Short mmCIF file of C-alpha atoms and ligand atoms in Angstrom, two decimals:
data_model
loop_
_atom_site.label_atom_id
_atom_site.label_comp_id
_atom_site.label_asym_id
_atom_site.label_seq_id
_atom_site.Cartn_x
_atom_site.Cartn_y
_atom_site.Cartn_z
CA MET T 1 0.08 -0.02 0.06
CA SER T 2 1.36 3.33 -0.98
CA VAL T 3 0.54 7.01 0.37
CA THR T 4 -1.55 7.36 -2.76
CA GLU T 5 -3.87 4.88 -1.57
CA VAL T 6 -4.95 7.09 1.27
CA LYS T 7 -8.25 8.57 0.23
CA ASP T 8 -8.20 12.22 -0.20
CA LYS T 9 -9.75 13.87 2.79
CA ASN T 10 -13.51 14.75 2.06
CA SER T 11 -13.91 18.33 2.52
CA SER T 12 -17.28 18.14 4.07
CA GLY T 13 -16.56 15.77 7.06
CA ASN T 14 -17.20 17.14 10.73
CA LYS T 15 -15.96 20.62 10.17
CA SER T 16 -17.44 23.57 11.53
CA SER T 17 -16.59 27.31 10.91
CA GLU T 18 -15.84 27.65 14.66
CA LYS T 19 -12.43 28.38 15.45
CA LEU T 20 -10.80 25.82 17.89
CA LEU T 21 -7.18 27.33 17.63
CA GLU T 22 -6.19 30.80 16.96
CA VAL T 23 -2.47 31.82 16.71
CA LYS T 24 -1.74 35.25 16.44
CA ASN T 25 2.03 36.78 15.86
CA LEU T 26 3.62 33.75 17.43
CA LYS T 27 7.14 33.87 17.91
CA THR T 28 9.55 31.46 19.24
CA TYR T 29 13.14 32.35 19.68
CA TYR T 30 15.91 30.35 21.14
CA PRO T 31 18.99 32.07 22.77
CA VAL T 32 22.41 31.19 21.18
CA LYS T 33 25.20 30.95 23.69
CA GLY T 34 29.02 31.30 23.14
CA GLY T 35 32.51 32.29 24.33
CA PHE T 36 33.97 31.58 27.50
CA LEU T 37 31.23 32.91 29.87
CA ARG T 38 28.76 31.57 27.70
CA LYS T 39 26.95 34.71 27.16
CA VAL T 40 23.66 34.76 24.74
CA ILE T 41 25.20 36.02 21.54
CA GLY T 42 22.25 35.77 19.38
CA MET T 43 18.95 34.44 18.80
CA VAL T 44 17.52 31.51 16.68
CA LYS T 45 14.26 32.72 15.10
CA ALA T 46 12.76 29.03 14.90
CA VAL T 47 9.27 30.60 14.51
CA ASP T 48 9.02 34.30 13.58
CA ASP T 49 5.76 35.87 13.67
CA ILE T 50 3.09 33.46 12.51
CA SER T 51 -0.68 33.66 12.52
CA PHE T 52 -3.22 31.24 11.41
CA GLU T 53 -6.50 29.53 12.77
CA ILE T 54 -7.78 26.11 12.86
CA ASN T 55 -11.62 25.64 12.70
CA LYS T 56 -13.38 22.57 14.68
CA GLY T 57 -13.12 19.29 12.92
CA GLU T 58 -10.64 20.50 10.45
CA THR T 59 -7.04 19.43 9.60
CA LEU T 60 -4.68 21.95 8.87
CA GLY T 61 -1.31 20.63 7.15
CA LEU T 62 1.86 22.41 7.97
CA VAL T 63 4.74 21.89 5.58
CA GLY T 64 8.07 23.08 4.85
CA GLU T 65 11.65 21.89 4.63
CA SER T 66 13.43 20.30 7.59
CA GLY T 67 14.32 23.34 9.98
CA CYS T 68 11.63 25.63 8.98
CA GLY T 69 10.04 25.87 12.28
CA LYS T 70 6.84 23.73 11.77
CA SER T 71 7.66 21.27 14.56
CA THR T 72 8.72 24.20 16.87
CA ALA T 73 5.29 25.93 16.14
CA GLY T 74 3.72 22.45 17.00
CA ARG T 75 5.47 22.23 20.30
CA THR T 76 4.95 25.81 21.29
CA LEU T 77 1.28 25.32 20.68
CA LEU T 78 1.14 22.59 23.03
CA ARG T 79 3.16 24.74 25.24
CA LEU T 80 6.02 22.26 25.63
CA LEU T 81 7.92 25.37 24.43
CA LYS T 82 7.53 28.75 25.98
CA PRO T 83 6.34 31.36 23.13
CA THR T 84 8.81 34.44 23.02
CA ASP T 85 5.75 36.51 21.80
CA GLY T 86 2.35 36.56 20.27
CA THR T 87 -1.06 34.84 21.48
CA ILE T 88 -2.35 31.47 21.42
CA LEU T 89 -6.02 31.19 21.80
CA PHE T 90 -7.46 27.65 22.20
CA ASP T 91 -11.20 27.08 22.38
CA GLY T 92 -11.82 30.81 23.12
CA LYS T 93 -8.97 31.00 25.78
CA ASP T 94 -5.82 32.49 25.92
CA ILE T 95 -3.29 29.84 26.79
CA THR T 96 -0.14 31.79 25.96
CA LYS T 97 1.20 32.20 29.45
CA ILE T 98 -0.65 29.81 31.47
CA GLY T 99 1.11 27.59 33.80
CA GLY T 100 0.77 24.99 36.64
CA SER T 101 -2.58 23.23 36.85
CA THR T 102 -4.47 25.23 34.32
CA LEU T 103 -1.58 24.27 31.68
CA ARG T 104 -1.94 20.77 32.87
CA ASN T 105 -5.73 20.72 32.44
CA ILE T 106 -5.43 22.34 28.82
CA ARG T 107 -2.88 19.45 27.94
CA LYS T 108 -6.16 16.85 28.53
CA ASP T 109 -7.50 18.76 25.31
CA ILE T 110 -4.36 19.10 23.27
CA GLN T 111 -2.31 15.92 22.52
CA MET T 112 0.59 15.18 20.30
CA VAL T 113 1.63 12.14 18.33
CA PHE T 114 5.34 12.21 17.85
CA GLN T 115 7.16 11.38 14.64
CA ASP T 116 9.40 8.47 16.35
CA PRO T 117 7.00 6.16 17.96
CA TYR T 118 9.55 4.11 19.85
CA ALA T 119 11.18 6.93 21.51
CA SER T 120 8.11 8.49 22.66
CA LEU T 121 6.92 5.17 24.49
CA ASN T 122 8.40 3.95 27.69
CA PRO T 123 10.03 0.76 27.25
CA THR T 124 9.89 -0.16 30.71
CA GLN T 125 6.02 -0.32 30.67
CA MET T 126 3.37 -2.54 29.29
CA VAL T 127 1.16 -1.12 26.66
CA GLY T 128 -1.62 -1.29 28.99
CA ASP T 129 0.27 1.00 31.39
CA ILE T 130 1.34 3.18 28.48
CA VAL T 131 -2.22 3.98 27.24
CA SER T 132 -3.87 3.85 30.70
CA GLU T 133 -1.27 6.66 32.07
CA PRO T 134 -2.99 9.87 30.82
CA ILE T 135 -6.42 8.61 32.12
CA ARG T 136 -4.91 7.66 35.38
CA ASN T 137 -3.43 11.28 35.76
CA PHE T 138 -6.79 12.78 35.27
CA THR T 139 -9.28 10.82 36.68
CA ASN T 140 -10.23 8.34 39.74
CA LYS T 141 -11.22 5.53 37.52
CA SER T 142 -10.93 2.01 39.01
CA LYS T 143 -8.38 -0.53 37.81
CA ALA T 144 -11.30 -2.25 35.99
CA GLU T 145 -12.78 0.67 34.31
CA LEU T 146 -9.11 1.57 33.26
CA LYS T 147 -8.66 -1.73 31.80
CA ASP T 148 -11.85 -1.78 29.84
CA GLU T 149 -11.19 1.68 28.67
CA VAL T 150 -7.48 0.89 27.31
CA MET T 151 -8.92 -2.23 25.62
CA GLU T 152 -11.67 -0.33 23.76
CA LEU T 153 -9.04 2.16 22.73
CA LEU T 154 -6.50 -0.67 21.41
CA GLY T 155 -9.61 -2.09 19.44
CA LYS T 156 -10.12 1.55 17.96
CA VAL T 157 -6.68 1.83 16.76
CA GLY T 158 -6.57 -1.94 15.43
CA LEU T 159 -4.44 -3.46 18.23
CA PRO T 160 -5.25 -7.05 19.40
CA GLU T 161 -6.42 -7.22 23.20
CA ASP T 162 -3.29 -9.02 24.13
CA ALA T 163 -1.17 -5.86 23.14
CA TYR T 164 -2.17 -4.71 26.63
CA TYR T 165 0.28 -6.92 28.23
CA LYS T 166 3.36 -6.57 25.91
CA TYR T 167 5.98 -3.92 25.68
CA ALA T 168 6.61 -1.40 23.06
CA HIS T 169 9.68 -3.43 21.70
CA GLU T 170 7.23 -6.22 20.76
CA PHE T 171 5.70 -4.19 18.08
CA SER T 172 6.49 -3.12 14.45
CA GLY T 173 7.02 0.77 13.79
CA GLY T 174 3.37 1.05 12.51
CA GLN T 175 1.98 -0.72 15.66
CA ARG T 176 3.92 1.36 17.98
CA GLN T 177 2.55 4.46 16.22
CA ARG T 178 -1.04 2.82 16.84
CA ILE T 179 0.19 2.52 20.59
CA GLY T 180 0.89 6.36 20.58
CA ILE T 181 -2.07 7.14 18.73
CA ALA T 182 -4.32 5.33 21.37
CA ARG T 183 -2.41 7.12 24.24
CA ALA T 184 -3.11 10.40 22.52
CA LEU T 185 -6.70 9.62 22.07
CA ALA T 186 -7.06 8.64 25.69
CA LEU T 187 -8.12 11.63 27.18
CA ARG T 188 -10.72 12.09 24.39
CA PRO T 189 -8.88 15.37 23.19
CA LYS T 190 -10.23 18.29 20.94
CA LEU T 191 -7.02 18.91 19.24
CA ILE T 192 -4.17 16.36 17.90
CA ILE T 193 -0.81 17.66 16.92
CA ALA T 194 0.55 15.09 14.60
CA ASP T 195 4.34 15.92 14.16
CA GLU T 196 5.67 13.91 11.04
CA PRO T 197 3.48 10.88 12.21
CA VAL T 198 4.33 8.55 9.47
CA SER T 199 7.92 9.73 8.42
CA ALA T 200 9.70 7.20 10.41
CA LEU T 201 7.39 4.38 8.98
CA ASP T 202 7.82 1.87 5.97
CA VAL T 203 6.00 3.26 2.98
CA SER T 204 3.95 0.15 3.17
CA VAL T 205 2.52 0.84 6.62
CA GLN T 206 2.27 4.94 6.25
CA SER T 207 -1.14 4.58 4.29
CA GLN T 208 -2.52 2.52 7.17
CA VAL T 209 -1.70 5.09 9.99
CA LEU T 210 -2.86 7.90 7.69
CA ASN T 211 -6.23 6.08 7.12
CA LEU T 212 -6.48 5.30 10.66
CA LEU T 213 -5.86 8.94 11.65
CA ARG T 214 -8.75 9.97 9.35
CA GLU T 215 -11.21 7.33 10.66
CA LEU T 216 -10.60 8.52 14.04
CA GLN T 217 -11.14 12.00 13.18
CA ASP T 218 -14.46 11.06 11.68
CA GLU T 219 -15.48 9.21 14.82
CA PHE T 220 -14.30 11.42 17.58
CA GLY T 221 -14.91 14.60 15.72
CA LEU T 222 -11.16 15.57 16.21
CA THR T 223 -9.18 18.58 14.98
CA TYR T 224 -5.69 18.01 13.36
CA LEU T 225 -2.58 20.12 13.16
CA PHE T 226 -0.55 17.72 10.68
CA ILE T 227 3.00 18.55 10.32
CA ALA T 228 5.09 16.99 7.73
CA HIS T 229 7.70 17.60 4.98
CA ASP T 230 6.16 15.27 2.56
CA LEU T 231 3.75 17.16 0.32
CA SER T 232 1.71 14.18 -0.90
CA VAL T 233 1.05 13.07 2.72
CA VAL T 234 0.05 16.37 3.67
CA LYS T 235 -2.41 16.40 0.66
CA HIS T 236 -4.13 13.57 1.50
CA MET T 237 -4.77 14.42 5.23
CA SER T 238 -5.41 18.17 5.08
CA ASP T 239 -8.41 20.78 4.32
CA ARG T 240 -6.22 23.62 4.28
CA ILE T 241 -2.24 23.96 3.99
CA GLY T 242 0.20 26.22 5.50
CA VAL T 243 3.78 26.68 3.95
CA MET T 244 6.61 27.48 6.19
CA TYR T 245 9.88 29.15 5.45
CA LEU T 246 12.58 30.00 7.70
CA GLY T 247 10.25 30.55 10.64
CA ASN T 248 7.58 32.27 8.53
CA LEU T 249 4.26 31.18 7.24
CA VAL T 250 4.64 32.24 3.57
CA GLU T 251 1.44 30.89 2.24
CA ILE T 252 -1.85 29.36 3.62
CA ALA T 253 -4.80 28.67 1.72
CA ASP T 254 -7.26 25.38 0.98
CA LYS T 255 -5.77 22.28 -0.37
CA LYS T 256 -6.87 22.91 -3.89
CA SER T 257 -5.56 26.43 -4.12
CA ILE T 258 -2.14 25.16 -2.83
CA TYR T 259 -1.65 22.42 -5.23
CA ASP T 260 -3.52 23.60 -8.36
CA ASP T 261 -2.66 27.39 -7.97
CA PRO T 262 -0.01 27.95 -5.51
CA LEU T 263 0.97 31.87 -5.47
CA HIS T 264 4.23 32.09 -3.34
CA PRO T 265 7.37 31.49 -5.43
CA TYR T 266 8.58 28.80 -2.57
CA THR T 267 5.17 27.14 -2.60
CA LYS T 268 5.41 26.85 -6.42
CA ALA T 269 8.80 25.38 -6.24
CA LEU T 270 7.69 22.88 -3.54
CA ILE T 271 4.66 21.59 -5.58
CA SER T 272 7.05 21.60 -8.77
CA ALA T 273 9.15 19.03 -7.00
CA ILE T 274 6.20 16.64 -6.53
CA PRO T 275 6.62 13.60 -8.96
CA GLU T 276 3.92 13.55 -11.59
CA PRO T 277 2.74 9.95 -11.62
CA ASP T 278 1.26 10.10 -15.28
CA PRO T 279 4.30 10.08 -17.56
CA ARG T 280 2.21 11.92 -20.23
CA LYS T 281 1.89 15.13 -18.39
CA LYS T 282 4.84 17.20 -18.54
CA LYS T 283 5.68 19.24 -15.41
CA GLU T 284 8.37 21.66 -15.25
CA ARG T 285 10.67 21.36 -11.99
CA ILE T 286 11.54 24.76 -10.12
CA VAL T 287 15.17 24.11 -8.99
CA LEU T 288 16.09 26.47 -5.99
CA GLU T 289 19.59 27.82 -5.93
CA GLY T 290 21.49 27.74 -2.69
CA ASP T 291 20.61 26.36 0.94
CA VAL T 292 18.17 27.71 3.43
CA PRO T 293 19.99 30.58 5.60
CA SER T 294 20.55 30.44 9.04
CA PRO T 295 17.67 31.19 11.29
CA ILE T 296 20.18 32.91 13.70
CA ASN T 297 20.68 35.37 11.21
CA PRO T 298 17.93 35.35 8.70
CA PRO T 299 18.10 37.70 5.39
CA SER T 300 16.81 41.13 5.53
CA GLY T 301 13.58 41.86 3.69
CA CYS T 302 11.71 38.67 2.51
CA PRO T 303 13.44 35.58 4.16
CA PHE T 304 13.05 33.66 0.69
CA HIS T 305 14.80 36.45 -1.41
CA PRO T 306 18.34 35.12 -1.57
CA ARG T 307 16.93 32.06 -3.50
CA CYS T 308 13.76 33.34 -5.02
CA PRO T 309 13.79 33.15 -8.96
CA VAL T 310 11.76 36.21 -9.21
CA ALA T 311 13.26 38.39 -6.31
CA MET T 312 12.92 42.24 -6.97
CA PRO T 313 15.03 45.01 -5.41
CA GLU T 314 12.47 45.64 -2.71
CA CYS T 315 12.45 42.21 -1.58
CA SER T 316 15.48 42.53 0.31
CA GLN T 317 14.58 45.51 1.93
CA VAL T 318 10.97 45.02 3.20
CA LYS T 319 9.53 42.03 4.50
CA PRO T 320 6.11 41.27 3.08
CA ALA T 321 3.27 40.77 5.31
CA LEU T 322 0.93 37.80 4.84
CA ARG T 323 -2.17 39.23 3.07
CA GLU T 324 -5.29 37.83 1.69
CA VAL T 325 -4.95 37.71 -2.15
CA LYS T 326 -7.84 35.46 -3.18
CA PRO T 327 -10.87 34.45 -0.84
CA GLY T 328 -9.01 31.98 1.77
CA GLN T 329 -5.71 32.50 0.09
CA ARG T 330 -3.17 34.33 2.07
CA VAL T 331 0.34 35.02 0.74
CA ALA T 332 3.54 36.79 1.91
CA CYS T 333 4.96 38.09 -1.17
CA HIS T 334 5.64 41.67 -2.80
CA LEU T 335 4.62 40.35 -6.13
CA TYR T 336 0.76 40.33 -4.93
CA ASN T 337 0.85 43.69 -3.48
FE1 LIG G 1 10.22 36.35 -3.84
FE2 LIG G 1 10.21 38.90 -3.80
FE3 LIG G 1 8.07 37.35 -3.13
FE4 LIG G 1 9.86 37.20 -1.48
S1 LIG G 1 8.57 38.76 -1.91
S2 LIG G 1 9.11 35.47 -2.58
S3 LIG G 1 11.68 37.38 -2.73
S4 LIG G 1 9.10 37.98 -5.05
#
């Protein structure tokens, strides 16, 4: 089974127009230390002023090359990282600066599925304990109730009942990711942030895990932020897609617009690199020159200007804002001013 065997997300689904997550001008910077005294000598601008929203029941795909800030953005939203600036509104509540029990309670509603299922599972615990841990932490359910609930979850993610008594190392990569998904589902979250959830898996099992995520979304009315570098995976999973480059969101639109009519030169280059399955269709590939610059010292003006094939003089001077160019399609590029 290949990724192309994942059914494209039906854009009707359980979506509503009610916002579940609103991110405004979010920045996450890391200090860079150097010298004998380990003084702060600079900042890595991992996420540099991004704004977007996700409606209830929707999947927003976040794509970009490795190091573009998409995973940092996901971890900041879950408040595993402290935002440097900006606002995160979740279900109408400002969670940007919360801590202690308020943050702990929010984590019931926002869960993460990680890239490496093995590294995220405790090797000394049986699967039953791994999956029941969040429920034990947040409820006073009896052992019998916990076991029933975990058994049900294992069934939902397609694992056999005897998985309960096994350890993570006894499972294949795809099955381990199912364990991670069962644990993420245990508290019936509203939002799941899936960070490259299939990129560590064999291609043969990627589709199965993606289809499972889709089925669970329909069954539980979940909202996803789906982070991946693979555009074909994101296409199958998403309603809308945001494209990141060097910590910036450069384009965001519905899936069809991103794939059929990308506007930002970086999005165009990414889309042109997707292999065309039909050999009769000719596709011109846009090859970008140079490497992604360092986020410690990003270029002035448009962060993409040193590699942009259509850069203009003003591009190195003025940073373009993300603006709505067509209904629902926002782009950060001076070409559309
Ligand atoms: Fe290219 Fe200029 Fe647009 Fe940046 S603003 S993507 S450099 S044309």
